[in-house]
Coordinates of C-alpha atoms in Angstrom, one line a residue:
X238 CA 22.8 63.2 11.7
X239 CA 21.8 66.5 11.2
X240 CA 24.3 69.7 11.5
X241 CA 24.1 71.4 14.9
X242 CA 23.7 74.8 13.0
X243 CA 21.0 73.5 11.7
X244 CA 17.3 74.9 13.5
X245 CA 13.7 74.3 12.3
X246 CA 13.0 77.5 13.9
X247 CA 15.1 79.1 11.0
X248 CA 13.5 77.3 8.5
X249 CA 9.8 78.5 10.1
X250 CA 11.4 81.8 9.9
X251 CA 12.2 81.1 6.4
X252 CA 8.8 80.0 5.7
X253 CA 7.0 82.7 6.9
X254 CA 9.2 85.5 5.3
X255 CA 8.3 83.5 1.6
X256 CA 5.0 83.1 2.6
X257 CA 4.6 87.0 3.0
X258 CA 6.5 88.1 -0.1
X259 CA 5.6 85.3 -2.5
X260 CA 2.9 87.8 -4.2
X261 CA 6.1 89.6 -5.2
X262 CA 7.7 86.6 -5.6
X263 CA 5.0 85.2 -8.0
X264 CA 5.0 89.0 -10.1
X265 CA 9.0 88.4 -10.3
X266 CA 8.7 85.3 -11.7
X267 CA 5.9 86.4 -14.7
X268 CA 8.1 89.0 -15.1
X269 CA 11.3 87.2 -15.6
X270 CA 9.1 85.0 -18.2
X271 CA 8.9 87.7 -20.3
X272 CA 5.0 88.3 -19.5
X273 CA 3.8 92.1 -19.6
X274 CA 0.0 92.1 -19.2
X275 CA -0.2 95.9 -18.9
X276 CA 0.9 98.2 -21.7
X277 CA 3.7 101.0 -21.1
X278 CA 2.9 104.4 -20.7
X279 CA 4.7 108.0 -21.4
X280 CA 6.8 109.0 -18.5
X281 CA 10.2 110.7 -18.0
X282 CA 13.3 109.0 -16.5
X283 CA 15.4 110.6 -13.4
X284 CA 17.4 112.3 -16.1
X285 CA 14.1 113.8 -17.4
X286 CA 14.1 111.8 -20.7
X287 CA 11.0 110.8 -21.8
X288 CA 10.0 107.0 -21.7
X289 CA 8.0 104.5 -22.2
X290 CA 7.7 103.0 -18.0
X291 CA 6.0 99.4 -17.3
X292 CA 4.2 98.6 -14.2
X293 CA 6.1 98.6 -11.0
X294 CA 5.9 95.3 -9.1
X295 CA 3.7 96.4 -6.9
X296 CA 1.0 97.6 -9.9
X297 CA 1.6 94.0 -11.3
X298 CA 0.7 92.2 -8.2
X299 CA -2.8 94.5 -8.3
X300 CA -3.1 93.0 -11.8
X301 CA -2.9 89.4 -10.6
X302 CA -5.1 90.0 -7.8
X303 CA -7.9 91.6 -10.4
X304 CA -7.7 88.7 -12.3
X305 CA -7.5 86.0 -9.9
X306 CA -8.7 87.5 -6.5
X307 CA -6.4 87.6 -3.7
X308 CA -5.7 83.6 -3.4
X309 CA -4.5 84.0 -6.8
X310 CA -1.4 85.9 -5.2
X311 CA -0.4 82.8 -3.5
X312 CA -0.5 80.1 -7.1
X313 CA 2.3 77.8 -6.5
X314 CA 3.2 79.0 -2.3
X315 CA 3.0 75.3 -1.7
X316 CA 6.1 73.9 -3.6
X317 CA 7.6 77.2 -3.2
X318 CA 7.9 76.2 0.5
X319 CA 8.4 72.8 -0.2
X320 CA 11.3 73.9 -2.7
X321 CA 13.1 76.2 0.8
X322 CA 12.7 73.8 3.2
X323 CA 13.9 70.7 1.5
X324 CA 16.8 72.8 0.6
X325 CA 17.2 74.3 3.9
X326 CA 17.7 70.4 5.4
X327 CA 19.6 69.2 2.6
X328 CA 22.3 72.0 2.7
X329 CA 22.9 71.5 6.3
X330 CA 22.7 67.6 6.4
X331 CA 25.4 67.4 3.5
X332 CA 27.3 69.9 5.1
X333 CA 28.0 68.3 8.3
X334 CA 28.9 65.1 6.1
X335 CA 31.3 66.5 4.5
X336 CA 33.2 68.6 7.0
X337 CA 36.0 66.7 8.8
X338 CA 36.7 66.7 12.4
X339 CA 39.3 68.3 12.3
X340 CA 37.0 71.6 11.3
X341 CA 35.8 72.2 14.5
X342 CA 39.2 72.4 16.4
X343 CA 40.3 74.9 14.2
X344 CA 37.2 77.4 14.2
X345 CA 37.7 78.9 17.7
X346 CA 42.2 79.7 16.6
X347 CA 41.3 80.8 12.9
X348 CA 42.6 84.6 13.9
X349 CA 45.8 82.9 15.3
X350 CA 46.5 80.9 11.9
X351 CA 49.3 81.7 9.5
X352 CA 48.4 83.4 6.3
X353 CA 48.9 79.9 4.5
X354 CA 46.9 77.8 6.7
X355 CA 43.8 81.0 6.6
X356 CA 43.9 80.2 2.8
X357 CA 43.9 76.4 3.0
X358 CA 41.3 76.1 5.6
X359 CA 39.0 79.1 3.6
X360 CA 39.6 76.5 0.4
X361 CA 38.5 73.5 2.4
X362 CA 35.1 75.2 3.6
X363 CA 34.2 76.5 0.4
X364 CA 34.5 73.0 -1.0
X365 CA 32.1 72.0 1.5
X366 CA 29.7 74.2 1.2
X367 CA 30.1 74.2 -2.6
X368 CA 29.0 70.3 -2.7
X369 CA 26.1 71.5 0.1
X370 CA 24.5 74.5 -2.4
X371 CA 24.7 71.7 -5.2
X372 CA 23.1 68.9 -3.0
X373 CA 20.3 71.1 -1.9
X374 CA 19.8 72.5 -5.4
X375 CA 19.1 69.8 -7.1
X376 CA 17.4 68.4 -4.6
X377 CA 14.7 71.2 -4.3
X378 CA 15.0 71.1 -8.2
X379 CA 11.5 69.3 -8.6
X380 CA 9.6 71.5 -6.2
X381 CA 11.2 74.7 -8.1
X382 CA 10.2 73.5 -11.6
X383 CA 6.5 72.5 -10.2
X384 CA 6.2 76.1 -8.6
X385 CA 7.2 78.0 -11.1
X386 CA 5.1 75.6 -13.7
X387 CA 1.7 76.6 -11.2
X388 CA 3.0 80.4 -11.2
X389 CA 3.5 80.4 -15.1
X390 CA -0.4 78.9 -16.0
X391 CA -1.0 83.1 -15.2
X392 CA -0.2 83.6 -18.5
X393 CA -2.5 81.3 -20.5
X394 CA -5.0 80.4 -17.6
X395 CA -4.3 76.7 -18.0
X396 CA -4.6 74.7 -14.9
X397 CA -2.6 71.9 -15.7
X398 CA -0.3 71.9 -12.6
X399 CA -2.9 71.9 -9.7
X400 CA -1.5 70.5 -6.3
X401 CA 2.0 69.1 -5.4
X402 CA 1.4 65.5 -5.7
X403 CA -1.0 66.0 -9.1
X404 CA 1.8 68.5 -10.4
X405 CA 4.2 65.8 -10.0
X406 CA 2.4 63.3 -12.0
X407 CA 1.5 65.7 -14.4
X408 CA 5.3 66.0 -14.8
X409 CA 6.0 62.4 -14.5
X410 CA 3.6 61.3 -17.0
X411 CA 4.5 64.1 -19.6
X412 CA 8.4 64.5 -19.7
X413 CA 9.6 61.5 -17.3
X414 CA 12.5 61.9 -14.7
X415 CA 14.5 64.9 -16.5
X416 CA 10.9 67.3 -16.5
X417 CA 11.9 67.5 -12.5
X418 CA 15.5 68.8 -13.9
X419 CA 14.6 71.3 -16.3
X420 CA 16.6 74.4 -15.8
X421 CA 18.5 73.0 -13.2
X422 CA 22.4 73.9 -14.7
X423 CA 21.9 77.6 -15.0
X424 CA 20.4 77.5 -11.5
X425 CA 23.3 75.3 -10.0
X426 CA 25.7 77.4 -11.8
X427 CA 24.3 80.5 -10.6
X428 CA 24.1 79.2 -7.1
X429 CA 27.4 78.5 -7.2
X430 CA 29.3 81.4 -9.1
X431 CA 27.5 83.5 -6.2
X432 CA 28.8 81.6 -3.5
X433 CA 32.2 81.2 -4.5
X434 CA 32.2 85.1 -5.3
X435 CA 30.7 86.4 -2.1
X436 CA 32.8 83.7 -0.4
X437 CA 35.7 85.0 -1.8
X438 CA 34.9 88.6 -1.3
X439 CA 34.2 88.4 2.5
X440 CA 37.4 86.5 3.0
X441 CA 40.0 88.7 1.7
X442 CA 38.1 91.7 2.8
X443 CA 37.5 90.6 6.5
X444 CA 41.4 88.9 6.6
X445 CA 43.1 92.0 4.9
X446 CA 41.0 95.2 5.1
X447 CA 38.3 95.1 8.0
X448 CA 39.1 93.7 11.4
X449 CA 36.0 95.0 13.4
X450 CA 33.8 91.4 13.9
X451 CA 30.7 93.9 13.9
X452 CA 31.4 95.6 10.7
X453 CA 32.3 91.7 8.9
X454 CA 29.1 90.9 9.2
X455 CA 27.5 93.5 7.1
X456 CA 30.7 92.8 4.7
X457 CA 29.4 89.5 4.2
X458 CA 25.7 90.8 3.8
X459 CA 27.5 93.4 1.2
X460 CA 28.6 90.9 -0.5
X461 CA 25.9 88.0 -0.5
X462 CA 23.9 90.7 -2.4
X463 CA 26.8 91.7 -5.0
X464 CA 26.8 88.1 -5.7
X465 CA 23.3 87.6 -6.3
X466 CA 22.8 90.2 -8.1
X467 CA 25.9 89.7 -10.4
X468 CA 24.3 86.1 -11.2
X469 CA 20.6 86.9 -11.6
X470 CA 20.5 85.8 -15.6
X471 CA 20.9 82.6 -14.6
X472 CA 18.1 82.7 -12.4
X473 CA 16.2 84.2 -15.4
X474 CA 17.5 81.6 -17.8
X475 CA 16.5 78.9 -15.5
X476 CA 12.8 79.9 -14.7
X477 CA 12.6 80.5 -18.3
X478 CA 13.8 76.6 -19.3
X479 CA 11.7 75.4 -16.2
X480 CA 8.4 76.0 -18.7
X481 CA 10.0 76.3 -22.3
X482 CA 8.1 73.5 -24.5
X483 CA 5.7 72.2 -22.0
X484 CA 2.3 72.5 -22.7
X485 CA 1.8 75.7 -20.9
X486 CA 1.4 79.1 -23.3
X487 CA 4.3 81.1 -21.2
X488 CA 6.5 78.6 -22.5
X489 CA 6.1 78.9 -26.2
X490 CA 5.4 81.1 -29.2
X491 CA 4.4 83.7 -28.9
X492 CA 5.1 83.9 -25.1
X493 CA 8.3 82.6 -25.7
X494 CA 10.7 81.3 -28.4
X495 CA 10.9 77.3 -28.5
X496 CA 14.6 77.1 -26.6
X497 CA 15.7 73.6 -26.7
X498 CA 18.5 74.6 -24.6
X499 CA 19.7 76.9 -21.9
X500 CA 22.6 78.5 -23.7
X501 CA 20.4 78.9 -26.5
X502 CA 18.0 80.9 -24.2
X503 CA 21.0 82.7 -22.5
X504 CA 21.7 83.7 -25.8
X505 CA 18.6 84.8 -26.7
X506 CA 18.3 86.8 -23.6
X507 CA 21.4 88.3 -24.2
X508 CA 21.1 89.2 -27.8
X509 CA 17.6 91.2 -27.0
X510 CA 18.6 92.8 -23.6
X511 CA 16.2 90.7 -21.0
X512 CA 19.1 89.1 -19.2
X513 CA 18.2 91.4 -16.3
X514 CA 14.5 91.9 -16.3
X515 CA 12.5 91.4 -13.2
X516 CA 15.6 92.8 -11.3
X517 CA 14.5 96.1 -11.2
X518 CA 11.0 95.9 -9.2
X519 CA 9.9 99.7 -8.5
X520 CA 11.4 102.1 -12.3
X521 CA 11.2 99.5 -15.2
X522 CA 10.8 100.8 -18.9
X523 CA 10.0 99.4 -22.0
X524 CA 13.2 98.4 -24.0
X525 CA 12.1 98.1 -28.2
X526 CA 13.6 94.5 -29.1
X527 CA 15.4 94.2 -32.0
X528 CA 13.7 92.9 -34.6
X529 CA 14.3 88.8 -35.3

């Protein structure tokens, strides 16, 4: 039985907010493969340094739509909205299996609980919607890896992954089961760390600082976005593994190194300063790597 917070008009909203930004989306994603089809130029920072700047999201979605026309913008859309809604039904399904009775009767006499019981109940729920993010993670997984697989073939104009259903043969045939899994524990742990940090953030913030009910609600915005933003890398580390050593060209040499691991690439990242990229979208400048 499905949860009763659960609404297909949230999803369609859902949909149609990824179906206006996935352009973006689909730039982000090159970007956070290490992909920079457009040379830096001189410029000057906002200290007045000078610099080398590369394109702004924006100038990189003008690329893609040079190369491939405008339904080029929208490679890989399809599993991309497969990938939110199957997540979207699975979060909520598995959370209303997992949350007791008991829940409920609580909710509405939370303010009038004791400090103890406050802490033991916010422990409970962040259990359950821990196993929720994980259930819907990895199953959304294979719709992930096949999107950003179609989104990737930019690079090196393959057109390997071509359709859902043909994608997921493709995969099937080629890697078996675990090619639907690939970069799935740096996503899942990224997921997670962010829940359990913004989680624990609007908690003791709402319970010991802020009592307004209007102003806890943009702490809990505040802090969904400190969270996401303090696990990006794994984001980028799991894009990266969902194409390294498959038979696209973004996911080998040169494009990228052969990681046979994701703590290998984490490393990688880490060691050359690309941990981040793609996270700035409008001022981005050309870092020098160090040399291997």
């Amino acid at each position: 039985m499905a949860n009763n917070d659960f609404s297909w008009s949230a999803v369609v909203g859902k949909v149609v907010i990824n179906t206006v930004s996935h352009p973006l989306e689909y730039a982000k994603v090159l970007i956070q493969l290490g992909h920079e089809p457009i040379p830096p130029y001189p410029t000057r920072t906002l200290f007045g340094r000078p610099a080398l700047a590369l394109p702004s999201i924006f100038q990189y979605v003008a690329h893609i739509k040079r190369v491939d026309g405008l339904a080029g913008c929208y490679r890989g859309l399809g599993a991309k909205l497969c990938s939110v809604v199957v997540s979207g039904y699975v979060y909520h399904c598995t959370l209303d299996s997992v949350r007791d009775a008991s829940d409920t009767d609580v909710d509405a006499e939370t303010e009038d609980l004791s400090p103890q019981l406050r802490g033991e109940k916010f422990a409970r729920e962040v259990r359950q919607m821990a196993l929720a993010r994980a259930a819907a993670v990895v199953a959304s997984q294979p719709f992930t890896v096949v999107a950003v697989r179609t989104m990737a073939q930019f690079v090196g104009g393959e057109k390997i992954y071509v359709g859902i259903f043909a994608s997921i043969g493709e995969i099937y045939r080629e890697e078996g089961i675990m090619g639907f899994f690939k970069g799935l524990v740096p996503r899942l742990l990224g997921e997670l760390i962010a829940l359990i940090i913004s989680s624990t953030f609007t908690h003791f913030v709402n319970n010991l600082l802020v009592k307004d009910r209007e102003f806890q609600s943009y702490v809990s915005i505040t802090s969904s976005y400190l969270a996401t933003s303090l696990t990006y890398p794994f984001q980028v580390v799991s894009n990266c593994m969902a194409v390294a050593n498959t038979r696209l060209a973004a996911g080998n040499p040169p494009y990228m190194p052969g990681y046979t691991t994701w703590g290998q690439c984490w490393r990688h990242l880490g060691a050359t300063g690309q941990l981040k990229r793609g996270s700035s979208l409008l001022w981005r400048y050309y870092t020098v790597l160090p040399a291997a």
